[in-house]
mmCIF file of C-alpha atoms in Angstrom:
data_model
loop_
_atom_site.group_PDB
_atom_site.id
_atom_site.type_symbol
_atom_site.label_atom_id
_atom_site.label_comp_id
_atom_site.label_asym_id
_atom_site.label_seq_id
_atom_site.Cartn_x
_atom_site.Cartn_y
_atom_site.Cartn_z
ATOM 1 C CA MET A 66 0.141 0.240 -0.823
ATOM 2 C CA VAL A 67 2.582 2.478 0.977
ATOM 3 C CA GLU A 68 4.548 1.619 -1.807
ATOM 4 C CA SER A 69 1.443 2.739 -4.386
ATOM 5 C CA ASP A 70 0.979 5.830 -2.259
ATOM 6 C CA SER A 71 4.525 7.388 -3.192
ATOM 7 C CA LEU A 72 4.801 6.476 -6.038
ATOM 8 C CA ALA A 73 1.077 7.891 -7.032
ATOM 9 C CA ILE A 74 2.960 11.318 -5.517
ATOM 10 C CA LEU A 75 5.902 11.144 -7.622
ATOM 11 C CA GLU A 76 3.429 11.062 -10.412
ATOM 12 C CA ALA A 77 1.697 13.973 -9.113
ATOM 13 C CA LYS A 78 4.860 15.933 -8.562
ATOM 14 C CA LYS A 79 6.776 14.894 -11.717
ATOM 15 C CA LYS A 80 3.570 15.561 -13.382
ATOM 16 C CA ALA A 81 3.042 19.618 -11.205
ATOM 17 C CA ALA A 82 7.101 20.439 -12.393
ATOM 18 C CA ALA A 83 6.421 18.984 -16.346
ATOM 19 C CA GLU A 84 3.523 22.017 -16.393
ATOM 20 C CA GLU A 85 5.491 24.434 -14.240
ATOM 21 C CA LYS A 86 8.481 24.471 -16.760
ATOM 22 C CA ALA A 87 6.085 24.176 -19.208
ATOM 23 C CA LYS A 88 4.537 27.574 -18.282
ATOM 24 C CA LEU A 89 8.449 29.834 -18.053
ATOM 25 C CA PRO A 90 10.572 32.017 -20.352
ATOM 26 C CA LYS A 91 12.734 29.685 -22.307
ATOM 27 C CA PRO A 92 15.853 31.738 -22.285
ATOM 28 C CA TYR A 93 18.226 29.242 -23.808
ATOM 29 C CA ASN A 94 19.639 28.665 -27.517
ATOM 30 C CA ASP A 95 21.168 25.535 -28.401
ATOM 31 C CA LYS A 96 21.220 27.034 -31.387
ATOM 32 C CA GLU A 97 23.776 30.073 -31.034
ATOM 33 C CA ASP A 98 26.885 30.237 -31.723
ATOM 34 C CA ALA A 99 28.146 30.964 -27.677
ATOM 35 C CA GLU A 100 31.691 31.881 -28.432
ATOM 36 C CA ALA A 101 30.923 34.428 -30.565
ATOM 37 C CA LYS A 102 28.253 36.031 -28.918
ATOM 38 C CA ILE A 103 30.906 35.889 -25.108
ATOM 39 C CA ALA A 104 33.119 37.420 -27.600
ATOM 40 C CA GLU A 105 29.714 40.279 -28.127
ATOM 41 C CA LEU A 106 29.367 40.800 -24.675
ATOM 42 C CA VAL A 107 32.715 41.280 -24.103
ATOM 43 C CA LYS A 108 33.300 44.221 -26.548
ATOM 44 C CA GLN A 109 29.563 46.090 -25.323
ATOM 45 C CA ALA A 110 30.534 44.770 -21.047
ATOM 46 C CA GLN A 111 33.534 47.668 -21.994
ATOM 47 C CA ALA A 112 31.669 49.792 -23.489
ATOM 48 C CA GLU A 113 28.987 50.130 -21.569
ATOM 49 C CA ASN A 114 31.617 49.301 -17.729
ATOM 50 C CA LYS A 115 29.524 46.041 -16.808
ATOM 51 C CA ASN A 116 30.398 42.442 -15.686
ATOM 52 C CA ILE A 117 28.658 40.150 -17.805
ATOM 53 C CA ILE A 118 26.804 36.818 -16.295
ATOM 54 C CA LEU A 119 26.390 33.496 -17.820
ATOM 55 C CA GLN A 120 23.855 31.347 -16.593
ATOM 56 C CA ALA A 121 24.828 28.197 -18.030
ATOM 57 C CA GLY A 122 22.654 25.346 -18.183
ATOM 58 C CA GLY A 123 19.339 24.682 -20.936
ATOM 59 C CA ASN A 124 15.035 24.999 -21.199
ATOM 60 C CA TRP A 125 15.250 20.914 -19.596
ATOM 61 C CA CYS A 126 16.171 22.059 -16.566
ATOM 62 C CA ILE A 127 12.970 23.135 -13.985
ATOM 63 C CA TRP A 128 15.601 25.101 -11.251
ATOM 64 C CA CYS A 129 17.031 27.024 -14.124
ATOM 65 C CA LEU A 130 13.963 28.276 -16.074
ATOM 66 C CA ARG A 131 12.960 29.220 -12.213
ATOM 67 C CA PHE A 132 15.922 31.603 -11.448
ATOM 68 C CA ASN A 133 15.185 33.292 -14.302
ATOM 69 C CA ASN A 134 11.536 33.805 -14.241
ATOM 70 C CA TYR A 135 12.679 35.380 -9.981
ATOM 71 C CA VAL A 136 15.157 37.015 -11.357
ATOM 72 C CA GLN A 137 13.009 38.619 -14.172
ATOM 73 C CA THR A 138 9.916 39.797 -12.173
ATOM 74 C CA THR A 139 11.640 40.105 -8.936
ATOM 75 C CA PRO A 140 13.051 44.477 -10.186
ATOM 76 C CA GLU A 141 14.922 44.985 -7.378
ATOM 77 C CA LEU A 142 16.846 42.440 -9.119
ATOM 78 C CA LYS A 143 16.686 43.074 -12.020
ATOM 79 C CA GLU A 144 17.615 46.613 -11.538
ATOM 80 C CA ILE A 145 20.714 45.137 -9.783
ATOM 81 C CA VAL A 146 21.314 42.987 -13.456
ATOM 82 C CA ASP A 147 20.596 45.775 -15.931
ATOM 83 C CA LYS A 148 22.746 48.275 -14.455
ATOM 84 C CA ASN A 149 25.643 46.117 -13.527
ATOM 85 C CA TYR A 150 25.638 42.722 -15.732
ATOM 86 C CA LEU A 151 25.486 42.117 -19.433
ATOM 87 C CA TYR A 152 23.295 38.483 -18.670
ATOM 88 C CA TYR A 153 23.893 35.989 -21.699
ATOM 89 C CA HIS A 154 22.248 31.669 -20.622
ATOM 90 C CA LEU A 155 25.369 29.756 -21.905
ATOM 91 C CA ASN A 156 23.476 26.816 -22.963
ATOM 92 C CA TYR A 157 24.232 23.541 -22.002
ATOM 93 C CA SER A 158 22.103 20.629 -23.246
ATOM 94 C CA PRO A 159 22.074 17.064 -25.224
ATOM 95 C CA GLU A 160 22.130 19.340 -28.279
ATOM 96 C CA ASN A 161 25.039 21.340 -28.272
ATOM 97 C CA LYS A 162 26.677 20.725 -24.758
ATOM 98 C CA ASN A 163 29.051 23.491 -25.719
ATOM 99 C CA GLU A 164 32.172 21.691 -24.838
ATOM 100 C CA LYS A 165 35.187 24.560 -25.401
ATOM 101 C CA VAL A 166 33.254 27.702 -24.000
ATOM 102 C CA PHE A 167 33.052 25.062 -20.116
ATOM 103 C CA ALA A 168 36.333 23.881 -20.925
ATOM 104 C CA LYS A 169 37.031 27.444 -20.666
ATOM 105 C CA TYR A 170 35.191 28.005 -18.393
ATOM 106 C CA GLY A 171 36.996 24.973 -15.889
ATOM 107 C CA ASN A 172 33.555 23.491 -16.211
ATOM 108 C CA PRO A 173 31.848 23.884 -13.555
ATOM 109 C CA GLY A 174 28.335 22.025 -14.218
ATOM 110 C CA GLU A 175 29.824 18.706 -14.278
ATOM 111 C CA LYS A 176 30.687 20.163 -10.240
ATOM 112 C CA PHE A 177 28.201 21.772 -9.044
ATOM 113 C CA GLY A 178 25.277 20.801 -11.600
ATOM 114 C CA TYR A 179 23.004 23.186 -13.150
ATOM 115 C CA PRO A 180 22.335 26.384 -13.273
ATOM 116 C CA VAL A 181 25.727 27.736 -12.525
ATOM 117 C CA PHE A 182 26.918 31.071 -12.864
ATOM 118 C CA ILE A 183 30.011 31.755 -14.005
ATOM 119 C CA VAL A 184 31.258 35.927 -13.626
ATOM 120 C CA LEU A 185 33.896 36.832 -16.284
ATOM 121 C CA ASP A 186 35.190 40.729 -15.628
ATOM 122 C CA LYS A 187 34.600 43.768 -18.251
ATOM 123 C CA ASN A 188 37.714 42.003 -20.200
ATOM 124 C CA GLY A 189 36.160 38.819 -20.129
ATOM 125 C CA LYS A 190 38.009 37.224 -17.454
ATOM 126 C CA GLN A 191 36.780 34.525 -15.025
ATOM 127 C CA ILE A 192 36.545 36.282 -11.540
ATOM 128 C CA HIS A 193 33.694 34.307 -9.549
ATOM 129 C CA THR A 194 31.884 30.598 -10.001
ATOM 130 C CA GLN A 195 28.545 30.820 -8.664
ATOM 131 C CA ASP A 196 27.146 27.153 -7.441
ATOM 132 C CA SER A 197 23.276 27.881 -7.637
ATOM 133 C CA ALA A 198 22.019 25.369 -4.891
ATOM 134 C CA ILE A 199 22.936 28.040 -1.644
ATOM 135 C CA LEU A 200 21.345 30.602 -3.844
ATOM 136 C CA GLU A 201 17.874 28.405 -2.917
ATOM 137 C CA ASP A 202 15.939 28.441 -0.422
ATOM 138 C CA GLY A 203 12.534 26.294 -0.577
ATOM 139 C CA LYS A 204 11.453 25.405 -3.953
ATOM 140 C CA GLY A 205 12.543 28.981 -5.549
ATOM 141 C CA TYR A 206 15.277 30.993 -4.580
ATOM 142 C CA SER A 207 16.404 34.104 -1.575
ATOM 143 C CA LEU A 208 16.338 37.231 -2.307
ATOM 144 C CA GLU A 209 18.781 37.929 0.719
ATOM 145 C CA LYS A 210 21.195 35.508 -1.164
ATOM 146 C CA VAL A 211 20.865 36.134 -4.739
ATOM 147 C CA LYS A 212 21.353 39.633 -3.846
ATOM 148 C CA ASP A 213 24.170 39.270 -1.907
ATOM 149 C CA PHE A 214 25.878 37.570 -4.731
ATOM 150 C CA PHE A 215 24.655 39.865 -7.725
ATOM 151 C CA THR A 216 25.721 42.763 -5.631
ATOM 152 C CA LYS A 217 29.152 41.375 -4.572
ATOM 153 C CA PHE A 218 30.456 40.795 -8.356
ATOM 154 C CA ALA A 219 29.509 43.922 -10.207
ATOM 155 C CA PRO A 220 32.098 46.241 -11.547
ATOM 156 C CA LYS A 221 34.047 48.809 -8.959
ATOM 157 C CA SER A 222 32.766 51.780 -9.569
#
C-alpha cells in the first residue's frame, strides 16, 4: 500500500514540475554560437563598463528556468542586474553541450550541476563561479542571497 502511495505522489510531483516548466520562459538557445556571443558581450561590457553573468544550464532544467523567471519578475533583482551586468544564458543540452566554452571556464556544471553562474569582468576574465544551490530557499531562491551575489560581483565604479 505505501509503495503505491509514494508512486502516485512521485507522479503528481513530476506532472506539477512539467506543468510549471511549460509555463516558464525558455531563455536558452541551443543553436547559438556561444563563443561568438560571449566575445560580442565582452566588447559591449567594455563599452558599458559592466560585468557579464553567464547562467549556464538549459531549457530542460526547471531550476534554471525558475532562476531566470525569478530575476526577471523581481524588480529589485532586475534593476541590479540591468545596471551592472550583461546577462547571457549559456546553453548546455544534449543538442549543444558547448564543450569548448565550458572547458574554458573549468566545466563548472560537472562540479555544481545546473544552473551554475560564471561571472566575467568587462575584459572577459572569469572572476567567480557561483553554485546556485546556496542561493536556494525551499522551491525557489532567497532574495537576500541572490541580491548579495549580484551586488558582490558588480563592477567596482
